[in-house]
């Protein structure tokens, strides 16, 4: 475009005008292409995001809840799964065994008296520490049945512990009743969890430690425990002594019984032999009574006379002893020794004949 100075009018150049028009069209095309590329890029990015949000992975120690338009459903199989973007959402939960302490801080191991101090059935105070282990078994109930399922579980555990410990005496809690107490607490917690239905399961509960709350009481309980151990030691020693002596006494009694049985049998055999001898002698007596009597008399004299001293007294104070020793082979006693013996017997008021 040019100006005419003389006439004051603009002169239009057709070539320049055409060039401007072409340049304008070119710019317009470039702007349109840029807008199209931007739209394509946005669509591509959105597509990629949607595609990436369409899949989710479940590990071996996980479970998931797939929510479709507000309706939850559990997904328990491990691996890669598909979901509809913007319509379905996924919430994962950890199914490994987890735990929490009761009565102490697991980080500092310091005692928490509000949880640990309890009273027993015999009105004694005691510090008891527990550790509870649990796991998630129903992810839908765990996520939607309550806002804080772990807090509910902890309250149930504390309540059950106090109920059971309060029904036992302090000696049972400190010594012999721990296993039974743990079993009862676990049963009670399991029943209450089934009633609450919060998707949690108690795996185990362990009594970590139990002790009196003060130093003086601790010393008193230790003294009692030492006395109990002394009692057990004495009982064990007594049982050991009994186990050692009882077999000996039984063996001795058995030996006495066997010896008595042997003597019994010997006496029976001797009696039977005497009976047989008497019967044989009686048979001989029936055949020859006179001869048998004489033989029995002589046999009796042979047994009796060697052990006898025959004293003959004619009444005048003179005592004589028949010389029977020479016939028996025994040594004769002197008359003086015999007189002394007879005098002693006479002084006692007895005479031998």
GROMACS .gro file of C-alpha atoms in nm:
model
  353
    1UNK     CA    1   0.000   0.000   0.000
    2UNK     CA    2   0.141   0.336  -0.100
    3UNK     CA    3   0.034   0.703  -0.053
    4UNK     CA    4   0.016   0.960  -0.335
    5UNK     CA    5   0.150   1.284  -0.200
    6UNK     CA    6  -0.014   1.497  -0.454
    7UNK     CA    7  -0.363   1.354  -0.433
    8UNK     CA    8  -0.353   1.233  -0.065
    9UNK     CA    9  -0.494   0.891  -0.161
   10UNK     CA   10  -0.369   0.536  -0.083
   11UNK     CA   11  -0.248   0.320  -0.365
   12UNK     CA   12  -0.299  -0.062  -0.298
   13UNK     CA   13  -0.037  -0.307  -0.422
   14UNK     CA   14  -0.209  -0.635  -0.525
   15UNK     CA   15   0.102  -0.846  -0.480
   16UNK     CA   16   0.165  -0.735  -0.126
   17UNK     CA   17  -0.199  -0.788  -0.039
   18UNK     CA   18  -0.187  -1.144  -0.170
   19UNK     CA   19   0.126  -1.216   0.030
   20UNK     CA   20  -0.040  -1.094   0.348
   21UNK     CA   21  -0.338  -1.312   0.284
   22UNK     CA   22  -0.124  -1.617   0.229
   23UNK     CA   23   0.071  -1.543   0.544
   24UNK     CA   24  -0.249  -1.507   0.744
   25UNK     CA   25  -0.383  -1.840   0.614
   26UNK     CA   26  -0.056  -2.007   0.693
   27UNK     CA   27  -0.061  -1.880   1.051
   28UNK     CA   28  -0.417  -1.995   1.088
   29UNK     CA   29  -0.329  -2.344   0.969
   30UNK     CA   30  -0.037  -2.361   1.209
   31UNK     CA   31  -0.257  -2.256   1.501
   32UNK     CA   32  -0.512  -2.523   1.410
   33UNK     CA   33  -0.245  -2.790   1.387
   34UNK     CA   34  -0.106  -2.685   1.725
   35UNK     CA   35  -0.452  -2.706   1.883
   36UNK     CA   36  -0.505  -3.049   1.729
   37UNK     CA   37  -0.173  -3.173   1.859
   38UNK     CA   38  -0.257  -3.044   2.206
   39UNK     CA   39  -0.590  -3.222   2.201
   40UNK     CA   40  -0.428  -3.541   2.083
   41UNK     CA   41  -0.165  -3.516   2.356
   42UNK     CA   42  -0.428  -3.458   2.623
   43UNK     CA   43  -0.631  -3.752   2.498
   44UNK     CA   44  -0.321  -3.971   2.488
   45UNK     CA   45  -0.222  -3.877   2.840
   46UNK     CA   46  -0.575  -3.935   2.967
   47UNK     CA   47  -0.583  -4.269   2.789
   48UNK     CA   48  -0.256  -4.369   2.946
   49UNK     CA   49  -0.376  -4.268   3.290
   50UNK     CA   50  -0.699  -4.456   3.248
   51UNK     CA   51  -0.516  -4.761   3.118
   52UNK     CA   52  -0.276  -4.751   3.412
   53UNK     CA   53  -0.566  -4.718   3.655
   54UNK     CA   54  -0.742  -5.019   3.505
   55UNK     CA   55  -0.513  -5.282   3.662
   56UNK     CA   56  -0.403  -5.355   4.018
   57UNK     CA   57  -0.175  -5.612   4.180
   58UNK     CA   58  -0.246  -5.822   4.495
   59UNK     CA   59   0.053  -5.966   4.680
   60UNK     CA   60   0.075  -6.300   4.860
   61UNK     CA   61   0.020  -6.141   5.201
   62UNK     CA   62  -0.257  -5.907   5.089
   63UNK     CA   63  -0.628  -5.902   5.020
   64UNK     CA   64  -0.832  -5.631   4.851
   65UNK     CA   65  -1.183  -5.490   4.850
   66UNK     CA   66  -1.317  -5.391   4.506
   67UNK     CA   67  -1.584  -5.121   4.537
   68UNK     CA   68  -1.823  -5.087   4.243
   69UNK     CA   69  -2.056  -4.790   4.269
   70UNK     CA   70  -2.038  -4.807   4.648
   71UNK     CA   71  -2.084  -5.186   4.674
   72UNK     CA   72  -1.774  -5.364   4.824
   73UNK     CA   73  -1.662  -5.715   4.734
   74UNK     CA   74  -1.358  -5.904   4.862
   75UNK     CA   75  -1.080  -6.010   4.627
   76UNK     CA   76  -0.858  -6.277   4.778
   77UNK     CA   77  -0.666  -6.420   4.481
   78UNK     CA   78  -0.311  -6.297   4.433
   79UNK     CA   79  -0.188  -6.160   4.101
   80UNK     CA   80  -0.291  -5.895   3.845
   81UNK     CA   81  -0.659  -5.788   3.831
   82UNK     CA   82  -0.866  -5.550   3.613
   83UNK     CA   83  -1.104  -5.277   3.727
   84UNK     CA   84  -1.313  -5.020   3.549
   85UNK     CA   85  -1.154  -4.674   3.585
   86UNK     CA   86  -1.359  -4.403   3.758
   87UNK     CA   87  -1.628  -4.661   3.842
   88UNK     CA   88  -1.443  -4.913   4.054
   89UNK     CA   89  -1.195  -4.846   4.336
   90UNK     CA   90  -0.966  -5.082   4.526
   91UNK     CA   91  -0.864  -5.084   4.897
   92UNK     CA   92  -0.591  -5.326   5.002
   93UNK     CA   93  -0.535  -5.474   5.350
   94UNK     CA   94  -0.239  -5.658   5.504
   95UNK     CA   95  -0.324  -6.018   5.605
   96UNK     CA   96   0.002  -6.099   5.787
   97UNK     CA   97   0.004  -6.166   6.161
   98UNK     CA   98   0.030  -5.841   6.356
   99UNK     CA   99   0.046  -5.772   6.729
  100UNK     CA  100   0.034  -5.519   7.008
  101UNK     CA  101   0.139  -5.519   7.377
  102UNK     CA  102  -0.082  -5.486   7.684
  103UNK     CA  103   0.077  -5.337   7.995
  104UNK     CA  104   0.400  -5.200   7.849
  105UNK     CA  105   0.539  -4.986   7.568
  106UNK     CA  106   0.694  -5.203   7.299
  107UNK     CA  107   0.937  -4.926   7.198
  108UNK     CA  108   1.074  -4.830   7.541
  109UNK     CA  109   0.970  -5.146   7.730
  110UNK     CA  110   0.839  -4.922   8.009
  111UNK     CA  111   0.550  -5.034   8.223
  112UNK     CA  112   0.203  -4.882   8.164
  113UNK     CA  113   0.027  -4.911   8.499
  114UNK     CA  114  -0.317  -4.822   8.359
  115UNK     CA  115  -0.307  -5.144   8.161
  116UNK     CA  116  -0.088  -5.376   8.370
  117UNK     CA  117  -0.206  -5.329   8.732
  118UNK     CA  118  -0.488  -5.572   8.815
  119UNK     CA  119  -0.654  -5.717   9.125
  120UNK     CA  120  -0.689  -6.090   9.189
  121UNK     CA  121  -0.971  -6.283   9.354
  122UNK     CA  122  -0.790  -6.278   9.692
  123UNK     CA  123  -0.762  -5.895   9.674
  124UNK     CA  124  -0.394  -5.870   9.581
  125UNK     CA  125  -0.256  -5.624   9.327
  126UNK     CA  126  -0.033  -5.759   9.053
  127UNK     CA  127   0.143  -5.634   8.738
  128UNK     CA  128   0.074  -5.851   8.434
  129UNK     CA  129   0.202  -5.794   8.079
  130UNK     CA  130   0.054  -5.956   7.767
  131UNK     CA  131   0.121  -5.959   7.395
  132UNK     CA  132  -0.170  -6.020   7.156
  133UNK     CA  133  -0.130  -6.142   6.796
  134UNK     CA  134  -0.406  -6.107   6.536
  135UNK     CA  135  -0.472  -6.098   6.162
  136UNK     CA  136  -0.737  -5.976   5.919
  137UNK     CA  137  -0.963  -6.257   5.795
  138UNK     CA  138  -1.250  -6.054   5.641
  139UNK     CA  139  -1.131  -5.737   5.466
  140UNK     CA  140  -1.485  -5.613   5.394
  141UNK     CA  141  -1.587  -5.629   5.761
  142UNK     CA  142  -1.251  -5.489   5.864
  143UNK     CA  143  -1.288  -5.182   5.640
  144UNK     CA  144  -1.663  -5.111   5.665
  145UNK     CA  145  -1.800  -5.267   5.987
  146UNK     CA  146  -1.620  -5.022   6.215
  147UNK     CA  147  -1.396  -4.718   6.196
  148UNK     CA  148  -1.123  -4.846   6.431
  149UNK     CA  149  -1.127  -5.226   6.448
  150UNK     CA  150  -0.785  -5.247   6.617
  151UNK     CA  151  -0.905  -5.026   6.903
  152UNK     CA  152  -1.211  -5.246   6.946
  153UNK     CA  153  -0.987  -5.553   6.957
  154UNK     CA  154  -0.758  -5.393   7.214
  155UNK     CA  155  -1.052  -5.301   7.438
  156UNK     CA  156  -1.184  -5.657   7.413
  157UNK     CA  157  -0.841  -5.797   7.502
  158UNK     CA  158  -0.800  -5.571   7.806
  159UNK     CA  159  -1.150  -5.647   7.932
  160UNK     CA  160  -1.103  -6.023   7.893
  161UNK     CA  161  -0.765  -6.015   8.066
  162UNK     CA  162  -0.901  -5.830   8.369
  163UNK     CA  163  -1.202  -6.061   8.391
  164UNK     CA  164  -0.998  -6.381   8.385
  165UNK     CA  165  -0.711  -6.260   8.606
  166UNK     CA  166  -0.964  -6.131   8.857
  167UNK     CA  167  -1.105  -6.483   8.898
  168UNK     CA  168  -0.769  -6.635   9.004
  169UNK     CA  169  -0.565  -6.606   9.321
  170UNK     CA  170  -0.234  -6.424   9.310
  171UNK     CA  171  -0.027  -6.742   9.355
  172UNK     CA  172  -0.188  -6.898   9.048
  173UNK     CA  173  -0.119  -6.587   8.838
  174UNK     CA  174   0.246  -6.579   8.949
  175UNK     CA  175   0.326  -6.950   8.924
  176UNK     CA  176   0.122  -7.250   8.818
  177UNK     CA  177  -0.188  -7.099   8.657
  178UNK     CA  178  -0.035  -6.909   8.364
  179UNK     CA  179  -0.116  -7.163   8.092
  180UNK     CA  180  -0.474  -7.204   8.209
  181UNK     CA  181  -0.522  -6.826   8.233
  182UNK     CA  182  -0.391  -6.775   7.879
  183UNK     CA  183  -0.625  -7.042   7.743
  184UNK     CA  184  -0.931  -6.890   7.912
  185UNK     CA  185  -0.843  -6.538   7.792
  186UNK     CA  186  -0.801  -6.658   7.434
  187UNK     CA  187  -1.137  -6.838   7.442
  188UNK     CA  188  -1.315  -6.532   7.580
  189UNK     CA  189  -1.160  -6.295   7.323
  190UNK     CA  190  -1.249  -6.529   7.036
  191UNK     CA  191  -1.612  -6.546   7.145
  192UNK     CA  192  -1.639  -6.167   7.177
  193UNK     CA  193  -1.477  -6.111   6.835
  194UNK     CA  194  -1.734  -6.342   6.679
  195UNK     CA  195  -2.009  -6.133   6.835
  196UNK     CA  196  -1.857  -5.804   6.714
  197UNK     CA  197  -1.776  -5.938   6.363
  198UNK     CA  198  -1.512  -5.677   6.277
  199UNK     CA  199  -1.310  -5.897   6.042
  200UNK     CA  200  -1.028  -5.971   6.289
  201UNK     CA  201  -0.912  -6.304   6.431
  202UNK     CA  202  -0.704  -6.356   6.745
  203UNK     CA  203  -0.405  -6.579   6.667
  204UNK     CA  204  -0.247  -6.601   7.011
  205UNK     CA  205  -0.213  -6.417   7.341
  206UNK     CA  206   0.089  -6.465   7.565
  207UNK     CA  207   0.149  -6.368   7.926
  208UNK     CA  208   0.488  -6.200   7.911
  209UNK     CA  209   0.548  -6.133   8.280
  210UNK     CA  210   0.369  -6.120   8.614
  211UNK     CA  211   0.499  -5.971   8.936
  212UNK     CA  212   0.377  -5.780   9.245
  213UNK     CA  213   0.357  -5.401   9.208
  214UNK     CA  214   0.598  -5.297   9.490
  215UNK     CA  215   0.946  -5.402   9.601
  216UNK     CA  216   0.828  -5.511   9.947
  217UNK     CA  217   0.559  -5.730   9.802
  218UNK     CA  218   0.806  -5.871   9.551
  219UNK     CA  219   1.039  -5.973   9.834
  220UNK     CA  220   0.750  -6.128  10.027
  221UNK     CA  221   0.642  -6.326   9.725
  222UNK     CA  222   0.997  -6.439   9.664
  223UNK     CA  223   1.013  -6.563  10.023
  224UNK     CA  224   0.690  -6.753   9.972
  225UNK     CA  225   0.821  -6.895   9.646
  226UNK     CA  226   1.143  -7.005   9.816
  227UNK     CA  227   0.938  -7.174  10.088
  228UNK     CA  228   0.733  -7.352   9.824
  229UNK     CA  229   1.049  -7.463   9.649
  230UNK     CA  230   1.185  -7.587   9.982
  231UNK     CA  231   0.865  -7.779  10.033
  232UNK     CA  232   0.892  -7.932   9.689
  233UNK     CA  233   1.255  -8.023   9.757
  234UNK     CA  234   1.164  -8.190  10.086
  235UNK     CA  235   0.883  -8.382   9.918
  236UNK     CA  236   1.113  -8.491   9.639
  237UNK     CA  237   1.376  -8.608   9.889
  238UNK     CA  238   1.112  -8.796  10.087
  239UNK     CA  239   0.980  -8.959   9.772
  240UNK     CA  240   1.335  -9.048   9.672
  241UNK     CA  241   1.399  -9.207  10.014
  242UNK     CA  242   1.070  -9.392   9.992
  243UNK     CA  243   1.151  -9.518   9.645
  244UNK     CA  244   1.489  -9.639   9.768
  245UNK     CA  245   1.369  -9.807  10.087
  246UNK     CA  246   1.041  -9.948   9.965
  247UNK     CA  247   1.199 -10.194   9.719
  248UNK     CA  248   1.445 -10.304   9.988
  249UNK     CA  249   1.162 -10.360  10.236
  250UNK     CA  250   0.959 -10.543   9.974
  251UNK     CA  251   1.258 -10.762   9.889
  252UNK     CA  252   1.320 -10.835  10.257
  253UNK     CA  253   0.954 -10.916  10.316
  254UNK     CA  254   0.955 -11.139  10.010
  255UNK     CA  255   1.263 -11.320  10.141
  256UNK     CA  256   1.101 -11.370  10.484
  257UNK     CA  257   0.789 -11.506  10.320
  258UNK     CA  258   0.992 -11.744  10.106
  259UNK     CA  259   1.191 -11.864  10.409
  260UNK     CA  260   0.867 -11.915  10.602
  261UNK     CA  261   0.725 -12.110  10.310
  262UNK     CA  262   1.040 -12.321  10.301
  263UNK     CA  263   1.021 -12.386  10.677
  264UNK     CA  264   0.655 -12.465  10.642
  265UNK     CA  265   0.729 -12.717  10.372
  266UNK     CA  266   1.012 -12.866  10.579
  267UNK     CA  267   0.784 -12.905  10.880
  268UNK     CA  268   0.518 -13.061  10.665
  269UNK     CA  269   0.769 -13.303  10.516
  270UNK     CA  270   0.902 -13.391  10.862
  271UNK     CA  271   0.550 -13.441  10.993
  272UNK     CA  272   0.460 -13.657  10.697
  273UNK     CA  273   0.778 -13.861  10.750
  274UNK     CA  274   0.695 -13.907  11.120
  275UNK     CA  275   0.343 -14.008  11.032
  276UNK     CA  276   0.476 -14.260  10.780
  277UNK     CA  277   0.722 -14.389  11.041
  278UNK     CA  278   0.451 -14.414  11.304
  279UNK     CA  279   0.222 -14.598  11.062
  280UNK     CA  280   0.500 -14.841  10.974
  281UNK     CA  281   0.577 -14.893  11.345
  282UNK     CA  282   0.209 -14.941  11.419
  283UNK     CA  283   0.189 -15.211  11.155
  284UNK     CA  284   0.483 -15.387  11.319
  285UNK     CA  285   0.321 -15.343  11.660
  286UNK     CA  286   0.003 -15.514  11.539
  287UNK     CA  287   0.209 -15.810  11.418
  288UNK     CA  288   0.428 -15.850  11.733
  289UNK     CA  289   0.317 -15.622  12.020
  290UNK     CA  290   0.563 -15.753  12.284
  291UNK     CA  291   0.870 -15.750  12.066
  292UNK     CA  292   0.782 -15.409  11.930
  293UNK     CA  293   0.735 -15.264  12.280
  294UNK     CA  294   1.073 -15.393  12.393
  295UNK     CA  295   1.248 -15.259  12.085
  296UNK     CA  296   1.081 -14.921  12.130
  297UNK     CA  297   1.186 -14.918  12.497
  298UNK     CA  298   1.547 -14.996  12.417
  299UNK     CA  299   1.558 -14.737  12.144
  300UNK     CA  300   1.414 -14.479  12.381
  301UNK     CA  301   1.671 -14.564  12.649
  302UNK     CA  302   1.951 -14.531  12.395
  303UNK     CA  303   1.839 -14.179  12.324
  304UNK     CA  304   1.764 -14.078  12.685
  305UNK     CA  305   2.034 -14.236  12.902
  306UNK     CA  306   2.344 -14.073  12.744
  307UNK     CA  307   2.217 -13.734  12.851
  308UNK     CA  308   2.116 -13.830  13.209
  309UNK     CA  309   2.287 -13.849  13.549
  310UNK     CA  310   2.129 -14.111  13.775
  311UNK     CA  311   2.155 -14.026  14.147
  312UNK     CA  312   2.069 -14.283  14.412
  313UNK     CA  313   1.995 -14.159  14.764
  314UNK     CA  314   1.935 -14.417  15.038
  315UNK     CA  315   1.816 -14.153  15.288
  316UNK     CA  316   2.124 -14.141  15.512
  317UNK     CA  317   2.279 -13.847  15.336
  318UNK     CA  318   2.514 -14.053  15.122
  319UNK     CA  319   2.470 -13.992  14.752
  320UNK     CA  320   2.607 -14.213  14.482
  321UNK     CA  321   2.625 -14.174  14.106
  322UNK     CA  322   2.615 -14.474  13.887
  323UNK     CA  323   2.914 -14.488  13.657
  324UNK     CA  324   2.719 -14.452  13.338
  325UNK     CA  325   2.974 -14.228  13.169
  326UNK     CA  326   3.205 -14.524  13.108
  327UNK     CA  327   2.936 -14.684  12.898
  328UNK     CA  328   2.862 -14.370  12.700
  329UNK     CA  329   3.222 -14.265  12.640
  330UNK     CA  330   3.175 -13.935  12.826
  331UNK     CA  331   3.423 -13.806  13.089
  332UNK     CA  332   3.323 -13.888  13.452
  333UNK     CA  333   3.258 -13.608  13.696
  334UNK     CA  334   3.418 -13.624  14.037
  335UNK     CA  335   3.207 -13.704  14.343
  336UNK     CA  336   3.291 -13.368  14.490
  337UNK     CA  337   3.158 -13.178  14.189
  338UNK     CA  338   2.844 -13.388  14.200
  339UNK     CA  339   2.798 -13.325  14.572
  340UNK     CA  340   2.834 -12.953  14.520
  341UNK     CA  341   2.572 -12.957  14.246
  342UNK     CA  342   2.333 -13.164  14.452
  343UNK     CA  343   2.382 -12.939  14.755
  344UNK     CA  344   2.297 -12.637  14.543
  345UNK     CA  345   1.987 -12.810  14.408
  346UNK     CA  346   1.885 -12.914  14.759
  347UNK     CA  347   1.916 -12.556  14.880
  348UNK     CA  348   1.677 -12.451  14.608
  349UNK     CA  349   1.431 -12.714  14.728
  350UNK     CA  350   1.452 -12.938  14.428
  351UNK     CA  351   1.584 -13.289  14.384
  352UNK     CA  352   1.667 -13.469  14.065
  353UNK     CA  353   1.559 -13.827  14.024
   0.00000   0.00000   0.00000
